mmCIF file of C-alpha atoms and ligand atoms in Angstrom:
data_model
loop_
_atom_site.group_PDB
_atom_site.id
_atom_site.type_symbol
_atom_site.label_atom_id
_atom_site.label_comp_id
_atom_site.label_asym_id
_atom_site.label_seq_id
_atom_site.Cartn_x
_atom_site.Cartn_y
_atom_site.Cartn_z
ATOM 1 C CA UNK X 8 -15.857 11.462 99.419
ATOM 2 C CA UNK X 9 -13.649 8.516 100.391
ATOM 3 C CA UNK X 10 -10.950 7.858 97.767
ATOM 4 C CA UNK X 11 -9.728 4.381 97.158
ATOM 5 C CA UNK X 12 -6.245 3.467 98.222
ATOM 6 C CA UNK X 13 -5.049 0.984 95.576
ATOM 7 C CA UNK X 14 -2.065 -1.292 95.748
ATOM 8 C CA UNK X 15 0.116 -1.601 92.645
ATOM 9 C CA UNK X 16 2.553 -4.162 91.309
ATOM 10 C CA UNK X 17 5.474 -3.608 93.709
ATOM 11 C CA UNK X 18 8.334 -4.464 91.338
ATOM 12 C CA UNK X 19 8.624 -4.648 87.575
ATOM 13 C CA UNK X 20 11.414 -5.365 85.122
ATOM 14 C CA UNK X 21 11.122 -4.257 81.495
ATOM 15 C CA UNK X 22 13.421 -5.302 78.628
ATOM 16 C CA UNK X 23 14.007 -7.724 75.813
ATOM 17 C CA UNK X 24 15.652 -10.803 77.291
ATOM 18 C CA UNK X 25 14.833 -9.834 80.904
ATOM 19 C CA UNK X 26 13.084 -13.242 81.325
ATOM 20 C CA UNK X 27 16.682 -14.594 81.867
ATOM 21 C CA UNK X 28 16.758 -12.788 85.242
ATOM 22 C CA UNK X 29 13.691 -14.556 86.586
ATOM 23 C CA UNK X 30 15.615 -17.105 88.670
ATOM 24 C CA UNK X 31 17.885 -14.530 90.201
ATOM 25 C CA UNK X 32 14.932 -12.277 91.014
ATOM 26 C CA UNK X 33 12.880 -14.818 92.810
ATOM 27 C CA UNK X 34 15.583 -16.845 94.642
ATOM 28 C CA UNK X 35 15.772 -14.465 97.655
ATOM 29 C CA UNK X 36 11.997 -15.186 98.151
ATOM 30 C CA UNK X 37 12.577 -18.835 98.721
ATOM 31 C CA UNK X 38 11.270 -19.601 102.202
ATOM 32 C CA UNK X 39 13.137 -22.932 102.631
ATOM 33 C CA UNK X 40 14.160 -25.915 100.555
ATOM 34 C CA UNK X 41 10.831 -27.626 101.032
ATOM 35 C CA UNK X 42 8.780 -24.605 99.975
ATOM 36 C CA UNK X 43 8.867 -24.809 96.122
ATOM 37 C CA UNK X 44 8.272 -22.296 93.500
ATOM 38 C CA UNK X 45 5.398 -23.501 91.374
ATOM 39 C CA UNK X 46 5.360 -22.378 87.728
ATOM 40 C CA UNK X 47 2.005 -22.247 85.923
ATOM 41 C CA UNK X 48 2.982 -22.111 82.237
ATOM 42 C CA UNK X 49 0.791 -21.970 79.132
ATOM 43 C CA UNK X 50 1.082 -25.343 77.514
ATOM 44 C CA UNK X 51 1.710 -23.721 74.185
ATOM 45 C CA UNK X 52 5.336 -23.603 75.501
ATOM 46 C CA UNK X 53 5.510 -27.296 76.334
ATOM 47 C CA UNK X 54 8.531 -28.710 74.458
ATOM 48 C CA UNK X 55 9.649 -25.133 73.622
ATOM 49 C CA UNK X 56 13.202 -25.189 74.937
ATOM 50 C CA UNK X 57 13.827 -21.586 74.135
ATOM 51 C CA UNK X 58 11.478 -20.719 77.026
ATOM 52 C CA UNK X 59 11.555 -23.741 79.307
ATOM 53 C CA UNK X 60 15.360 -24.081 79.345
ATOM 54 C CA UNK X 61 15.478 -20.677 80.992
ATOM 55 C CA UNK X 62 13.359 -21.743 83.932
ATOM 56 C CA UNK X 63 15.835 -23.021 86.490
ATOM 57 C CA UNK X 64 14.225 -25.508 88.783
ATOM 58 C CA UNK X 65 15.813 -26.121 92.223
ATOM 59 C CA UNK X 66 14.836 -28.473 95.126
ATOM 60 C CA UNK X 67 11.164 -29.256 94.733
ATOM 61 C CA UNK X 68 10.325 -26.535 92.220
ATOM 62 C CA UNK X 69 7.830 -27.692 89.683
ATOM 63 C CA UNK X 70 6.312 -26.633 86.288
ATOM 64 C CA UNK X 71 2.609 -27.304 85.642
ATOM 65 C CA UNK X 72 1.729 -26.793 81.972
ATOM 66 C CA UNK X 73 -1.868 -25.547 81.611
ATOM 67 C CA UNK X 74 -3.873 -25.098 78.468
ATOM 68 C CA UNK X 75 -5.331 -21.644 77.748
ATOM 69 C CA UNK X 76 -8.007 -23.088 75.447
ATOM 70 C CA UNK X 77 -10.602 -22.353 78.106
ATOM 71 C CA UNK X 78 -10.529 -19.457 80.429
ATOM 72 C CA UNK X 79 -9.920 -19.974 84.159
ATOM 73 C CA UNK X 80 -12.752 -21.441 86.219
ATOM 74 C CA UNK X 81 -13.246 -21.432 89.985
ATOM 75 C CA UNK X 82 -13.172 -25.264 90.011
ATOM 76 C CA UNK X 83 -9.892 -25.339 88.104
ATOM 77 C CA UNK X 84 -8.361 -22.915 90.648
ATOM 78 C CA UNK X 85 -9.635 -25.051 93.592
ATOM 79 C CA UNK X 86 -8.266 -28.245 92.005
ATOM 80 C CA UNK X 87 -4.824 -26.630 91.458
ATOM 81 C CA UNK X 88 -4.755 -25.455 95.017
ATOM 82 C CA UNK X 89 -5.731 -28.873 96.358
ATOM 83 C CA UNK X 90 -3.043 -30.550 94.128
ATOM 84 C CA UNK X 91 -0.403 -28.207 95.520
ATOM 85 C CA UNK X 92 -1.469 -28.691 99.086
ATOM 86 C CA UNK X 93 -1.493 -32.503 98.791
ATOM 87 C CA UNK X 94 1.853 -32.646 96.972
ATOM 88 C CA UNK X 95 3.925 -30.410 99.259
ATOM 89 C CA UNK X 96 4.299 -30.366 102.988
ATOM 90 C CA UNK X 97 5.195 -26.739 103.073
ATOM 91 C CA UNK X 98 3.265 -23.855 101.520
ATOM 92 C CA UNK X 99 4.963 -22.856 98.253
ATOM 93 C CA UNK X 100 7.444 -19.996 98.234
ATOM 94 C CA UNK X 101 5.775 -18.483 95.292
ATOM 95 C CA UNK X 102 3.546 -18.978 92.216
ATOM 96 C CA UNK X 103 4.818 -17.851 88.847
ATOM 97 C CA UNK X 104 2.350 -17.459 85.978
ATOM 98 C CA UNK X 105 3.804 -17.505 82.456
ATOM 99 C CA UNK X 106 1.403 -16.872 79.556
ATOM 100 C CA UNK X 107 -1.510 -14.598 78.585
ATOM 101 C CA UNK X 108 -4.381 -13.349 80.687
ATOM 102 C CA UNK X 109 -5.538 -16.880 81.261
ATOM 103 C CA UNK X 110 -2.347 -18.043 82.961
ATOM 104 C CA UNK X 111 -1.738 -14.717 84.747
ATOM 105 C CA UNK X 112 -5.256 -14.883 86.279
ATOM 106 C CA UNK X 113 -4.753 -18.529 87.293
ATOM 107 C CA UNK X 114 -1.505 -17.656 89.048
ATOM 108 C CA UNK X 115 -3.111 -14.806 90.947
ATOM 109 C CA UNK X 116 -6.096 -16.896 91.961
ATOM 110 C CA UNK X 117 -4.013 -19.831 93.122
ATOM 111 C CA UNK X 118 -1.761 -17.501 95.144
ATOM 112 C CA UNK X 119 -4.796 -16.124 96.873
ATOM 113 C CA UNK X 120 -6.526 -19.447 97.522
ATOM 114 C CA UNK X 121 -3.420 -20.953 99.096
ATOM 115 C CA UNK X 122 -3.852 -18.638 102.085
ATOM 116 C CA UNK X 123 -7.549 -18.233 102.158
ATOM 117 C CA UNK X 124 -10.072 -20.748 103.379
ATOM 118 C CA UNK X 125 -12.894 -22.319 101.391
ATOM 119 C CA UNK X 126 -13.477 -22.160 97.663
ATOM 120 C CA UNK X 127 -12.665 -19.530 95.080
ATOM 121 C CA UNK X 128 -16.251 -18.817 94.037
ATOM 122 C CA UNK X 129 -16.835 -17.311 97.451
ATOM 123 C CA UNK X 130 -14.328 -14.621 96.679
ATOM 124 C CA UNK X 131 -15.721 -13.512 93.354
ATOM 125 C CA UNK X 132 -16.640 -9.887 93.835
ATOM 126 C CA UNK X 133 -15.057 -6.880 95.467
ATOM 127 C CA UNK X 134 -12.842 -6.943 98.506
ATOM 128 C CA UNK X 135 -13.839 -10.283 99.959
ATOM 129 C CA UNK X 136 -10.288 -11.749 100.350
ATOM 130 C CA UNK X 137 -9.186 -11.753 103.949
ATOM 131 C CA UNK X 138 -5.519 -12.912 104.053
ATOM 132 C CA UNK X 139 -2.584 -11.771 101.818
ATOM 133 C CA UNK X 140 -1.791 -14.103 98.984
ATOM 134 C CA UNK X 141 1.550 -15.899 98.775
ATOM 135 C CA UNK X 142 4.296 -14.235 96.712
ATOM 136 C CA UNK X 143 3.232 -14.252 93.105
ATOM 137 C CA UNK X 144 5.005 -13.254 89.881
ATOM 138 C CA UNK X 145 3.515 -12.602 86.441
ATOM 139 C CA UNK X 146 5.310 -13.009 83.077
ATOM 140 C CA UNK X 147 3.007 -11.987 80.124
ATOM 141 C CA UNK X 148 3.693 -13.766 76.839
ATOM 142 C CA UNK X 149 0.962 -11.923 74.922
ATOM 143 C CA UNK X 150 0.018 -8.252 75.343
ATOM 144 C CA UNK X 151 -3.340 -6.561 75.796
ATOM 145 C CA UNK X 152 -5.364 -7.654 78.737
ATOM 146 C CA UNK X 153 -3.626 -5.669 81.436
ATOM 147 C CA UNK X 154 -3.957 -8.678 83.695
ATOM 148 C CA UNK X 155 -0.211 -8.183 84.537
ATOM 149 C CA UNK X 156 -1.046 -4.966 86.270
ATOM 150 C CA UNK X 157 -4.665 -5.253 87.436
ATOM 151 C CA UNK X 158 -6.251 -5.809 90.898
ATOM 152 C CA UNK X 159 -8.515 -8.554 89.606
ATOM 153 C CA UNK X 160 -8.446 -12.132 88.452
ATOM 154 C CA UNK X 161 -11.397 -12.994 86.266
ATOM 155 C CA UNK X 162 -12.892 -16.472 86.908
ATOM 156 C CA UNK X 163 -15.925 -18.266 85.517
ATOM 157 C CA UNK X 164 -17.796 -19.807 88.410
ATOM 158 C CA UNK X 165 -21.047 -21.853 88.782
ATOM 159 C CA UNK X 166 -23.117 -18.693 89.056
ATOM 160 C CA UNK X 167 -21.205 -15.952 87.308
ATOM 161 C CA UNK X 168 -18.166 -14.793 85.470
ATOM 162 C CA UNK X 169 -16.647 -12.306 87.786
ATOM 163 C CA UNK X 170 -13.223 -11.270 89.127
ATOM 164 C CA UNK X 171 -11.703 -11.614 92.547
ATOM 165 C CA UNK X 172 -11.021 -7.919 93.038
ATOM 166 C CA UNK X 173 -8.834 -7.360 96.062
ATOM 167 C CA UNK X 174 -5.856 -5.595 97.382
ATOM 168 C CA UNK X 175 -4.052 -9.002 97.541
ATOM 169 C CA UNK X 176 -4.595 -9.764 93.865
ATOM 170 C CA UNK X 177 -1.887 -7.706 92.106
ATOM 171 C CA UNK X 178 1.482 -9.341 91.400
ATOM 172 C CA UNK X 179 4.398 -8.779 93.689
ATOM 173 C CA UNK X 180 6.654 -8.926 90.710
ATOM 174 C CA UNK X 181 6.151 -8.636 86.953
ATOM 175 C CA UNK X 182 8.656 -9.373 84.254
ATOM 176 C CA UNK X 183 7.919 -7.521 81.001
ATOM 177 C CA UNK X 184 9.972 -9.156 78.274
ATOM 178 C CA UNK X 185 8.399 -8.281 74.921
ATOM 179 C CA UNK X 186 10.543 -10.854 73.132
ATOM 180 C CA UNK X 187 8.310 -13.518 74.703
ATOM 181 C CA UNK X 188 5.397 -12.324 72.485
ATOM 182 C CA UNK X 189 7.187 -12.983 69.199
ATOM 183 C CA UNK X 190 5.376 -16.117 68.203
ATOM 184 C CA UNK X 191 1.842 -15.020 68.984
ATOM 185 C CA UNK X 192 -0.441 -15.916 66.002
ATOM 186 C CA UNK X 193 -1.686 -12.887 64.096
ATOM 187 C CA UNK X 194 -5.396 -13.166 64.866
ATOM 188 C CA UNK X 195 -4.739 -13.693 68.506
ATOM 189 C CA UNK X 196 -2.353 -10.735 68.529
ATOM 190 C CA UNK X 197 -5.271 -8.628 67.179
ATOM 191 C CA UNK X 198 -7.892 -9.930 69.561
ATOM 192 C CA UNK X 199 -5.886 -9.560 72.727
ATOM 193 C CA UNK X 200 -4.403 -6.281 71.442
ATOM 194 C CA UNK X 201 -7.955 -5.011 70.918
ATOM 195 C CA UNK X 202 -8.780 -5.885 74.490
ATOM 196 C CA UNK X 203 -6.358 -3.110 75.355
ATOM 197 C CA UNK X 204 -7.847 -0.689 72.787
ATOM 198 C CA UNK X 205 -11.344 -1.418 74.163
ATOM 199 C CA UNK X 206 -10.199 -0.810 77.770
ATOM 200 C CA UNK X 207 -8.981 2.631 76.658
ATOM 201 C CA UNK X 208 -12.191 3.559 74.884
ATOM 202 C CA UNK X 209 -14.405 2.293 77.675
ATOM 203 C CA UNK X 210 -12.289 4.175 80.255
ATOM 204 C CA UNK X 211 -11.953 7.395 78.306
ATOM 205 C CA UNK X 212 -15.640 7.524 77.409
ATOM 206 C CA UNK X 213 -16.880 6.478 80.804
ATOM 207 C CA UNK X 214 -18.528 8.690 83.412
ATOM 208 C CA UNK X 215 -15.972 7.532 86.066
ATOM 209 C CA UNK X 216 -13.146 9.249 84.055
ATOM 210 C CA UNK X 217 -10.650 11.289 86.097
ATOM 211 C CA UNK X 218 -7.174 12.685 85.329
ATOM 212 C CA UNK X 219 -5.508 9.568 86.716
ATOM 213 C CA UNK X 220 -7.328 7.207 84.381
ATOM 214 C CA UNK X 221 -7.215 9.698 81.461
ATOM 215 C CA UNK X 222 -3.444 10.009 81.535
ATOM 216 C CA UNK X 223 -2.882 6.256 81.313
ATOM 217 C CA UNK X 224 -5.759 5.751 78.934
ATOM 218 C CA UNK X 225 -4.668 8.367 76.440
ATOM 219 C CA UNK X 226 -1.106 7.017 76.374
ATOM 220 C CA UNK X 227 -2.354 3.477 75.747
ATOM 221 C CA UNK X 228 -4.909 4.694 73.131
ATOM 222 C CA UNK X 229 -2.191 6.604 71.185
ATOM 223 C CA UNK X 230 0.126 3.514 71.343
ATOM 224 C CA UNK X 231 -2.667 1.334 70.004
ATOM 225 C CA UNK X 232 -3.080 3.767 67.058
ATOM 226 C CA UNK X 233 0.601 3.640 66.379
ATOM 227 C CA UNK X 234 0.585 -0.091 66.397
ATOM 228 C CA UNK X 235 -2.652 -1.046 64.714
ATOM 229 C CA UNK X 236 -3.173 1.914 62.277
ATOM 230 C CA UNK X 237 0.123 3.600 61.627
ATOM 231 C CA UNK X 238 2.231 0.425 61.920
ATOM 232 C CA UNK X 239 4.936 2.709 63.247
ATOM 233 C CA UNK X 240 8.336 1.023 63.943
ATOM 234 C CA UNK X 241 10.059 -2.285 63.605
ATOM 235 C CA UNK X 242 8.530 -5.638 64.606
ATOM 236 C CA UNK X 243 10.400 -5.384 67.887
ATOM 237 C CA UNK X 244 9.417 -1.865 68.559
ATOM 238 C CA UNK X 245 5.763 -2.751 67.947
ATOM 239 C CA UNK X 246 6.052 -5.629 70.390
ATOM 240 C CA UNK X 247 7.604 -3.348 73.052
ATOM 241 C CA UNK X 248 4.892 -0.717 72.463
ATOM 242 C CA UNK X 249 2.066 -3.153 72.741
ATOM 243 C CA UNK X 250 3.399 -4.488 76.011
ATOM 244 C CA UNK X 251 3.515 -0.983 77.435
ATOM 245 C CA UNK X 252 0.038 -0.128 75.982
ATOM 246 C CA UNK X 253 -1.369 -3.134 77.802
ATOM 247 C CA UNK X 254 0.216 -1.906 81.059
ATOM 248 C CA UNK X 255 -1.151 1.548 80.674
ATOM 249 C CA UNK X 256 -4.576 0.316 79.590
ATOM 250 C CA UNK X 257 -4.686 -1.791 82.741
ATOM 251 C CA UNK X 258 -3.706 1.165 84.902
ATOM 252 C CA UNK X 259 -6.365 3.279 83.241
ATOM 253 C CA UNK X 260 -9.168 0.998 84.317
ATOM 254 C CA UNK X 261 -7.695 0.646 87.778
ATOM 255 C CA UNK X 262 -9.212 3.932 88.783
ATOM 256 C CA UNK X 263 -12.226 3.798 86.556
ATOM 257 C CA UNK X 264 -14.073 0.869 84.965
ATOM 258 C CA UNK X 265 -14.676 -0.963 81.646
ATOM 259 C CA UNK X 266 -18.028 -0.543 79.930
ATOM 260 C CA UNK X 267 -20.611 -1.947 77.568
ATOM 261 C CA UNK X 268 -18.310 -4.181 75.541
ATOM 262 C CA UNK X 269 -17.030 -5.975 78.565
ATOM 263 C CA UNK X 270 -20.476 -6.323 80.164
ATOM 264 C CA UNK X 271 -21.832 -7.975 76.980
ATOM 265 C CA UNK X 272 -18.693 -10.002 76.356
ATOM 266 C CA UNK X 273 -18.883 -11.539 79.864
ATOM 267 C CA UNK X 274 -22.413 -12.713 78.908
ATOM 268 C CA UNK X 275 -21.042 -14.412 75.779
ATOM 269 C CA UNK X 276 -18.109 -15.850 77.710
ATOM 270 C CA UNK X 277 -20.312 -17.298 80.348
ATOM 271 C CA UNK X 278 -22.914 -18.968 78.045
ATOM 272 C CA UNK X 279 -20.867 -19.835 74.976
ATOM 273 C CA UNK X 280 -17.301 -19.952 76.385
ATOM 274 C CA UNK X 281 -16.365 -17.214 73.840
ATOM 275 C CA UNK X 282 -12.866 -16.070 74.843
ATOM 276 C CA UNK X 283 -12.293 -12.585 76.212
ATOM 277 C CA UNK X 284 -10.288 -11.085 73.289
ATOM 278 C CA UNK X 285 -12.360 -12.325 70.394
ATOM 279 C CA UNK X 286 -15.669 -11.892 72.380
ATOM 280 C CA UNK X 287 -14.845 -8.218 73.054
ATOM 281 C CA UNK X 288 -14.224 -7.786 69.301
ATOM 282 C CA UNK X 289 -17.549 -9.385 68.309
ATOM 283 C CA UNK X 290 -19.406 -7.138 70.782
ATOM 284 C CA UNK X 291 -17.464 -3.947 70.139
ATOM 285 C CA UNK X 292 -18.207 -4.259 66.369
ATOM 286 C CA UNK X 293 -21.858 -3.624 67.215
ATOM 287 C CA UNK X 294 -21.450 -0.715 69.663
ATOM 288 C CA UNK X 295 -21.405 2.344 67.364
ATOM 289 C CA UNK X 296 -24.303 3.796 69.311
ATOM 290 C CA UNK X 297 -22.198 3.852 72.552
ATOM 291 C CA UNK X 298 -18.739 4.517 71.176
ATOM 292 C CA UNK X 299 -18.971 5.952 67.680
ATOM 293 C CA UNK X 300 -15.373 7.083 67.177
ATOM 294 C CA UNK X 301 -13.851 4.086 68.844
ATOM 295 C CA UNK X 302 -15.896 1.653 66.824
ATOM 296 C CA UNK X 303 -14.994 3.449 63.606
ATOM 297 C CA UNK X 304 -11.314 3.175 64.421
ATOM 298 C CA UNK X 305 -11.772 -0.477 65.391
ATOM 299 C CA UNK X 306 -13.307 -1.221 61.989
ATOM 300 C CA UNK X 307 -10.483 0.505 60.264
ATOM 301 C CA UNK X 308 -7.969 -1.664 62.231
ATOM 302 C CA UNK X 309 -9.868 -4.766 61.302
ATOM 303 C CA UNK X 310 -9.631 -3.867 57.658
ATOM 304 C CA UNK X 311 -5.943 -2.999 57.753
ATOM 305 C CA UNK X 312 -5.134 -6.354 59.367
ATOM 306 C CA UNK X 313 -7.539 -8.464 57.414
ATOM 307 C CA UNK X 314 -9.409 -9.726 60.344
ATOM 308 C CA UNK X 315 -12.785 -11.382 59.832
ATOM 309 C CA UNK X 316 -14.832 -11.936 62.944
ATOM 310 C CA UNK X 317 -17.238 -14.868 63.344
ATOM 311 C CA UNK X 318 -20.826 -13.967 62.561
ATOM 312 C CA UNK X 319 -24.145 -15.351 63.830
ATOM 313 C CA UNK X 320 -22.882 -16.763 67.023
ATOM 314 C CA UNK X 321 -26.128 -16.018 68.762
ATOM 315 C CA UNK X 322 -28.316 -17.007 65.765
ATOM 316 C CA UNK X 323 -29.543 -20.276 67.158
ATOM 317 C CA UNK X 324 -29.905 -19.430 70.791
ATOM 318 C CA UNK X 325 -33.150 -20.007 72.704
ATOM 319 C CA UNK X 326 -34.905 -17.431 74.930
ATOM 320 C CA UNK X 327 -33.538 -18.851 78.099
ATOM 321 C CA UNK X 328 -30.063 -18.708 76.686
ATOM 322 C CA UNK X 329 -30.440 -15.042 75.777
ATOM 323 C CA UNK X 330 -31.775 -14.448 79.234
ATOM 324 C CA UNK X 331 -28.790 -16.072 80.894
ATOM 325 C CA UNK X 332 -26.425 -13.809 78.896
ATOM 326 C CA UNK X 333 -28.574 -10.776 79.703
ATOM 327 C CA UNK X 334 -28.563 -11.653 83.411
ATOM 328 C CA UNK X 335 -24.736 -11.926 83.418
ATOM 329 C CA UNK X 336 -24.341 -8.583 81.651
ATOM 330 C CA UNK X 337 -26.879 -6.654 83.735
ATOM 331 C CA UNK X 338 -25.275 -8.056 86.871
ATOM 332 C CA UNK X 339 -22.163 -5.995 86.168
ATOM 333 C CA UNK X 340 -23.611 -2.777 87.584
ATOM 334 C CA UNK X 341 -20.375 -0.746 87.921
ATOM 335 C CA UNK X 342 -19.656 -1.261 84.208
ATOM 336 C CA UNK X 343 -23.073 0.098 83.167
ATOM 337 C CA UNK X 344 -22.839 2.939 85.591
ATOM 338 C CA UNK X 345 -19.453 3.883 84.160
ATOM 339 C CA UNK X 346 -20.623 3.590 80.597
ATOM 340 C CA UNK X 347 -24.050 5.193 80.753
ATOM 341 C CA UNK X 348 -24.294 7.045 84.155
ATOM 342 C CA UNK X 349 -26.249 6.541 87.395
ATOM 343 C CA UNK X 350 -29.597 6.268 85.631
ATOM 344 C CA UNK X 351 -28.459 3.479 83.297
ATOM 345 C CA UNK X 352 -31.418 1.389 84.128
ATOM 346 C CA UNK X 353 -33.711 3.696 82.239
ATOM 347 C CA UNK X 354 -32.091 2.938 78.880
ATOM 348 C CA UNK X 355 -30.353 -0.373 79.345
ATOM 349 C CA UNK X 356 -33.368 -2.710 79.234
ATOM 350 C CA UNK X 357 -33.425 -6.473 78.704
ATOM 351 C CA UNK X 358 -34.958 -5.837 75.226
ATOM 352 C CA UNK X 359 -32.186 -3.545 74.277
ATOM 353 C CA UNK X 360 -29.512 -6.101 75.238
ATOM 354 C CA UNK X 361 -31.453 -8.840 73.415
ATOM 355 C CA UNK X 362 -31.351 -6.738 70.190
ATOM 356 C CA UNK X 363 -27.654 -6.191 70.574
ATOM 357 C CA UNK X 364 -26.903 -9.850 71.191
ATOM 358 C CA UNK X 365 -29.117 -10.834 68.217
ATOM 359 C CA UNK X 366 -26.796 -8.822 65.888
ATOM 360 C CA UNK X 367 -23.746 -10.819 66.941
HETATM 361 P P1 LIG U 412 -5.003 -16.224 76.608
HETATM 362 O O1 LIG U 412 -4.116 -16.275 77.790
HETATM 363 O O2 LIG U 412 -6.284 -16.939 76.753
HETATM 364 O O3 LIG U 412 -4.096 -16.815 75.351
HETATM 365 C C1 LIG U 412 -4.693 -16.733 74.068
HETATM 366 C C2 LIG U 412 -3.985 -17.707 73.140
HETATM 367 O O4 LIG U 412 -2.647 -17.195 72.868
HETATM 368 C C3 LIG U 412 -3.836 -19.087 73.794
HETATM 369 O O5 LIG U 412 -4.061 -20.044 72.801
HETATM 370 C C4 LIG U 412 -2.358 -19.056 74.188
HETATM 371 O O6 LIG U 412 -1.881 -20.384 74.217
HETATM 372 C C5 LIG U 412 -1.718 -18.239 73.086
HETATM 373 N N1 LIG U 412 -0.453 -17.694 73.482
HETATM 374 C C6 LIG U 412 -0.123 -16.880 74.546
HETATM 375 N N2 LIG U 412 1.143 -16.451 74.482
HETATM 376 C C7 LIG U 412 1.639 -16.961 73.350
HETATM 377 C C8 LIG U 412 2.926 -16.903 72.702
HETATM 378 N N3 LIG U 412 3.927 -16.182 73.209
HETATM 379 N N4 LIG U 412 3.137 -17.592 71.529
HETATM 380 C C9 LIG U 412 2.101 -18.262 71.004
HETATM 381 N N5 LIG U 412 0.855 -18.382 71.500
HETATM 382 C C10 LIG U 412 0.663 -17.756 72.669
HETATM 383 O O7 LIG U 412 -5.199 -14.745 76.081
HETATM 384 P P2 LIG U 412 -5.421 -13.347 76.664
HETATM 385 O O8 LIG U 412 -6.257 -12.624 75.670
HETATM 386 O O9 LIG U 412 -4.106 -12.708 77.039
HETATM 387 O O10 LIG U 412 -6.236 -13.571 78.035
HETATM 388 C C11 LIG U 412 -7.598 -13.732 78.043
HETATM 389 C C12 LIG U 412 -7.862 -13.945 79.559
HETATM 390 O O11 LIG U 412 -7.510 -12.755 80.321
HETATM 391 C C13 LIG U 412 -9.383 -14.114 79.847
HETATM 392 O O12 LIG U 412 -9.554 -15.213 80.725
HETATM 393 C C14 LIG U 412 -9.795 -12.834 80.485
HETATM 394 O O13 LIG U 412 -10.880 -13.060 81.391
HETATM 395 C C15 LIG U 412 -8.545 -12.430 81.160
HETATM 396 N N6 LIG U 412 -8.497 -10.968 81.456
HETATM 397 C C16 LIG U 412 -8.044 -10.702 82.708
HETATM 398 C C17 LIG U 412 -7.970 -9.293 83.013
HETATM 399 C C18 LIG U 412 -7.481 -8.960 84.408
HETATM 400 O O14 LIG U 412 -7.412 -7.824 84.721
HETATM 401 N N7 LIG U 412 -7.277 -9.864 85.250
HETATM 402 C C19 LIG U 412 -8.158 -8.327 82.038
HETATM 403 C C20 LIG U 412 -8.597 -8.783 80.815
HETATM 404 C C21 LIG U 412 -8.751 -10.067 80.496
HETATM 405 ZN ZN1 LIG U 413 -10.659 -6.794 78.828
#
């Protein structure tokens, strides 16, 4: 047995208001005055002085506001990299992603593609990246995906929705400031929070489970129950807890895998552009058969927080569209193997997936 030797985020700050320290933290990483820090910031913060006034720009540093309405694509990453290469003579000193999973993944992917030849779609998969990325920093502003801690950056490409999983993907520095999450809209808070809950269930119920993943997964699972069922603590405490749940949930899947909900949700995302958080909720709602206790808890949480999920999103799809989603889902072999075991192909048939998709 060869055990995997995983990198982790090398530095992390945690605390309300810690975002104020960003400038001081990154300044020593400046290579020279011509090598800027490029900030990729969710455009929900455009014109929000409370956040932007705390980003101190020096020399040629620059903020790019980017919409999170659509999830990152390989061509978007390639365009950003080209824009940066054309605009600056020197390679940037660093890339700082500020936002949810969408912006964090963009920052990771851009940092990788600034030092690796070709186009990002060629790196979708496992361990295809050859050169270390440039210095990259993640600042989450919504909690749940675990993208701040993970070894992947999920991109939708021309052929598939798949992560760039590599030792060079994790952030060099993360700033966990739960205060930044205070204005997240309720529904989005739930969807992205449930991403974390689903990571825990898929990890804890998976065949890849081991003590490493279990220890993180159980902690995150308990935090999710405190947050979404027991409502235990002040608003601020709940924000702090969810930020740490996201971190632990992400750590839990580092040494295992996600499962059925993610496999099917990637299919929805690829064909319909359904976003990760809400897509996972729509799928997970139909997965009693695979995760009976987890789905029962999920339904309870939905009820407590008055969440109504869209219905019938697959109602008008044609055969070839179902087939596209099924191809994407079935292509994620490690997820199925984790969820169902080595012989997953015996039970996970195309017809089975079609029936599940038809219920959504
Ligand atoms: P997101 O980044 O797509 O953001 C969701 C919405 O919340 C957006 O409208 C955004 O503008 C808004 N928002 C974010 N912060 C806010 C704030 N503080 N105040 C108000 N609005 C705010 O959401 P997400 O669920 O965090 O990320 C989903 C993405 O993460 C997907 O692209 C998915 O593939 C990716 N993902 C990556 C990993 C990984 O390990 N790399 C894991 C899970 C998901
Ligand atoms: Zn997820």
